[in-house]
């Protein structure tokens, strides 16, 4: 397992951590300000959200790389299933392809998929996982031709009413198997899988070479809101070192991306303070 105690070159920022993915939050920094602040602090990379690109994906990607940082990924595809998805297959796939184009313009290797929940008119998640696999399969070649990998991110079951139909690494790998494309893998986010006592076994047995991203935060003991009350690493109950060991047992050597949605705490702090705190917590807790 890598030792981060004196080295945070594997640390990446997901810009959601500065509140940029939701209207009305964040300090209003431009992508350029975020890039410079991360570079100054020795971060290894940044993951952006589509809303920040605003038609400037190629410029922002080039600027990030010129600052010595990796463009780790892009968040995210539209919901591909469920009640929050666009109204029909054609609209969903059109926006799915557009998100792949944006990832390609940014020249990032990874586009994250947040799947969406159970399809209206169905119960449970099995039927929705089949629809999901079909839609991902139809876009996989298009993404591969543009050097984009698609990362299926399982989400915490508490969000499964409308945001996800895959809740465990095993669910995500099952959908990968159904899709059967070399550029489709999974992303592991501490917030979503910290509770899963079968995770290490699943990853070591089934996920070799298929983990495309690792997302850091913490699960607060008294979580007030499952979407917007994520904890800073070290403030919660997740066993962060054990989780990273599980991810690395599957061969993951990529960056570790801090993704903290925290409307009432971290999004209220100055970005400089958040970025400094992340470096310190990464070295001591992750
Ligand atoms: Zn995540």
PDB file of C-alpha atoms in Angstrom, residues 154-259:
ATOM      1  CA  UNK A 154     -22.248   2.565  -6.955  1.00  0.00           C
ATOM      2  CA  UNK A 155     -24.060   4.877  -4.543  1.00  0.00           C
ATOM      3  CA  UNK A 156     -25.120   4.429  -0.957  1.00  0.00           C
ATOM      4  CA  UNK A 157     -28.460   2.559  -0.739  1.00  0.00           C
ATOM      5  CA  UNK A 158     -29.932   5.553   1.084  1.00  0.00           C
ATOM      6  CA  UNK A 159     -29.903   7.360  -2.273  1.00  0.00           C
ATOM      7  CA  UNK A 160     -31.385   4.516  -4.301  1.00  0.00           C
ATOM      8  CA  UNK A 161     -34.922   5.872  -4.509  1.00  0.00           C
ATOM      9  CA  UNK A 162     -34.014   8.132  -7.397  1.00  0.00           C
ATOM     10  CA  UNK A 163     -30.235   8.450  -7.834  1.00  0.00           C
ATOM     11  CA  UNK A 164     -28.870   4.958  -8.322  1.00  0.00           C
ATOM     12  CA  UNK A 165     -29.755   1.409  -9.281  1.00  0.00           C
ATOM     13  CA  UNK A 166     -26.309   0.058  -8.307  1.00  0.00           C
ATOM     14  CA  UNK A 167     -25.437   0.138  -4.611  1.00  0.00           C
ATOM     15  CA  UNK A 168     -22.395  -2.070  -4.182  1.00  0.00           C
ATOM     16  CA  UNK A 169     -19.167  -2.747  -6.026  1.00  0.00           C
ATOM     17  CA  UNK A 170     -20.642  -6.151  -6.871  1.00  0.00           C
ATOM     18  CA  UNK A 171     -23.689  -4.471  -8.483  1.00  0.00           C
ATOM     19  CA  UNK A 172     -21.407  -2.210 -10.512  1.00  0.00           C
ATOM     20  CA  UNK A 173     -19.211  -5.111 -11.625  1.00  0.00           C
ATOM     21  CA  UNK A 174     -22.292  -7.108 -12.634  1.00  0.00           C
ATOM     22  CA  UNK A 175     -23.350  -4.262 -14.910  1.00  0.00           C
ATOM     23  CA  UNK A 176     -19.781  -4.063 -16.280  1.00  0.00           C
ATOM     24  CA  UNK A 177     -19.963  -7.767 -17.052  1.00  0.00           C
ATOM     25  CA  UNK A 178     -23.304  -7.321 -18.800  1.00  0.00           C
ATOM     26  CA  UNK A 179     -21.858  -4.478 -20.896  1.00  0.00           C
ATOM     27  CA  UNK A 180     -18.662  -6.370 -21.690  1.00  0.00           C
ATOM     28  CA  UNK A 181     -16.594  -3.419 -22.926  1.00  0.00           C
ATOM     29  CA  UNK A 182     -12.931  -2.917 -22.036  1.00  0.00           C
ATOM     30  CA  UNK A 183     -13.381   0.805 -21.369  1.00  0.00           C
ATOM     31  CA  UNK A 184     -16.180   0.379 -18.811  1.00  0.00           C
ATOM     32  CA  UNK A 185     -15.164   0.007 -15.167  1.00  0.00           C
ATOM     33  CA  UNK A 186     -16.116   1.229 -11.721  1.00  0.00           C
ATOM     34  CA  UNK A 187     -15.410   4.107  -9.344  1.00  0.00           C
ATOM     35  CA  UNK A 188     -15.195   3.491  -5.614  1.00  0.00           C
ATOM     36  CA  UNK A 189     -16.353   6.296  -3.314  1.00  0.00           C
ATOM     37  CA  UNK A 190     -15.797   5.991   0.433  1.00  0.00           C
ATOM     38  CA  UNK A 191     -19.136   7.652   1.145  1.00  0.00           C
ATOM     39  CA  UNK A 192     -21.067   5.029  -0.732  1.00  0.00           C
ATOM     40  CA  UNK A 193     -19.340   1.775   0.176  1.00  0.00           C
ATOM     41  CA  UNK A 194     -17.664   2.293   3.583  1.00  0.00           C
ATOM     42  CA  UNK A 195     -20.270   0.087   5.281  1.00  0.00           C
ATOM     43  CA  UNK A 196     -19.885  -2.902   2.950  1.00  0.00           C
ATOM     44  CA  UNK A 197     -18.008  -5.662   4.777  1.00  0.00           C
ATOM     45  CA  UNK A 198     -17.767  -7.696   1.568  1.00  0.00           C
ATOM     46  CA  UNK A 199     -16.034  -4.897  -0.371  1.00  0.00           C
ATOM     47  CA  UNK A 200     -12.431  -6.045   0.061  1.00  0.00           C
ATOM     48  CA  UNK A 201     -13.252  -9.567  -1.081  1.00  0.00           C
ATOM     49  CA  UNK A 202     -15.274  -8.347  -4.055  1.00  0.00           C
ATOM     50  CA  UNK A 203     -12.546  -5.979  -5.215  1.00  0.00           C
ATOM     51  CA  UNK A 204      -9.662  -8.421  -4.792  1.00  0.00           C
ATOM     52  CA  UNK A 205     -11.555 -11.177  -6.619  1.00  0.00           C
ATOM     53  CA  UNK A 206     -13.344  -9.283  -9.355  1.00  0.00           C
ATOM     54  CA  UNK A 207     -12.026  -5.761  -9.853  1.00  0.00           C
ATOM     55  CA  UNK A 208      -8.446  -6.233 -11.099  1.00  0.00           C
ATOM     56  CA  UNK A 209      -7.759  -3.493 -13.605  1.00  0.00           C
ATOM     57  CA  UNK A 210     -11.366  -2.292 -13.501  1.00  0.00           C
ATOM     58  CA  UNK A 211     -11.202   0.474 -10.869  1.00  0.00           C
ATOM     59  CA  UNK A 212     -11.109   3.810 -12.655  1.00  0.00           C
ATOM     60  CA  UNK A 213     -11.375   6.154  -9.682  1.00  0.00           C
ATOM     61  CA  UNK A 214     -11.209   6.348  -5.897  1.00  0.00           C
ATOM     62  CA  UNK A 215     -13.154   9.088  -4.080  1.00  0.00           C
ATOM     63  CA  UNK A 216     -12.406  10.259  -0.543  1.00  0.00           C
ATOM     64  CA  UNK A 217     -14.470  11.849   2.215  1.00  0.00           C
ATOM     65  CA  UNK A 218     -15.858  10.450   5.476  1.00  0.00           C
ATOM     66  CA  UNK A 219     -19.215   9.263   6.811  1.00  0.00           C
ATOM     67  CA  UNK A 220     -20.235  11.399   9.777  1.00  0.00           C
ATOM     68  CA  UNK A 221     -21.652   9.506  12.757  1.00  0.00           C
ATOM     69  CA  UNK A 222     -24.673  11.807  12.825  1.00  0.00           C
ATOM     70  CA  UNK A 223     -25.262  12.491   9.153  1.00  0.00           C
ATOM     71  CA  UNK A 224     -27.929  15.157   8.664  1.00  0.00           C
ATOM     72  CA  UNK A 225     -28.369  14.850   4.885  1.00  0.00           C
ATOM     73  CA  UNK A 226     -27.168  11.943   2.758  1.00  0.00           C
ATOM     74  CA  UNK A 227     -26.484  14.194  -0.221  1.00  0.00           C
ATOM     75  CA  UNK A 228     -24.994  17.334   1.271  1.00  0.00           C
ATOM     76  CA  UNK A 229     -23.503  16.431   4.654  1.00  0.00           C
ATOM     77  CA  UNK A 230     -20.366  14.507   3.809  1.00  0.00           C
ATOM     78  CA  UNK A 231     -17.496  14.614   6.297  1.00  0.00           C
ATOM     79  CA  UNK A 232     -13.867  15.631   5.898  1.00  0.00           C
ATOM     80  CA  UNK A 233     -11.490  12.678   6.121  1.00  0.00           C
ATOM     81  CA  UNK A 234     -10.857  11.891   9.783  1.00  0.00           C
ATOM     82  CA  UNK A 235     -14.114  13.417  11.056  1.00  0.00           C
ATOM     83  CA  UNK A 236     -16.263  10.316  10.603  1.00  0.00           C
ATOM     84  CA  UNK A 237     -16.461   6.562  11.049  1.00  0.00           C
ATOM     85  CA  UNK A 238     -15.146   5.165   7.740  1.00  0.00           C
ATOM     86  CA  UNK A 239     -11.955   3.067   7.945  1.00  0.00           C
ATOM     87  CA  UNK A 240     -10.150   5.022   5.263  1.00  0.00           C
ATOM     88  CA  UNK A 241      -6.899   3.083   5.300  1.00  0.00           C
ATOM     89  CA  UNK A 242      -8.716  -0.267   5.056  1.00  0.00           C
ATOM     90  CA  UNK A 243     -10.806   1.037   2.160  1.00  0.00           C
ATOM     91  CA  UNK A 244      -7.729   2.195   0.269  1.00  0.00           C
ATOM     92  CA  UNK A 245      -6.060  -1.150   0.955  1.00  0.00           C
ATOM     93  CA  UNK A 246      -9.080  -2.862  -0.641  1.00  0.00           C
ATOM     94  CA  UNK A 247      -8.917  -0.591  -3.691  1.00  0.00           C
ATOM     95  CA  UNK A 248      -5.157  -1.051  -4.066  1.00  0.00           C
ATOM     96  CA  UNK A 249      -5.510  -4.839  -3.688  1.00  0.00           C
ATOM     97  CA  UNK A 250      -7.253  -4.686  -7.061  1.00  0.00           C
ATOM     98  CA  UNK A 251      -4.242  -2.935  -8.539  1.00  0.00           C
ATOM     99  CA  UNK A 252      -5.445   0.656  -8.333  1.00  0.00           C
ATOM    100  CA  UNK A 253      -2.504   3.083  -8.452  1.00  0.00           C
ATOM    101  CA  UNK A 254      -4.331   6.219  -9.573  1.00  0.00           C
ATOM    102  CA  UNK A 255      -5.059   9.463  -7.826  1.00  0.00           C
ATOM    103  CA  UNK A 256      -7.303   9.707  -4.774  1.00  0.00           C
ATOM    104  CA  UNK A 257      -9.938  12.332  -5.309  1.00  0.00           C
ATOM    105  CA  UNK A 258     -11.482  14.280  -2.450  1.00  0.00           C
ATOM    106  CA  UNK A 259     -15.198  14.791  -3.052  1.00  0.00           C
TER     107      UNK A 259
END
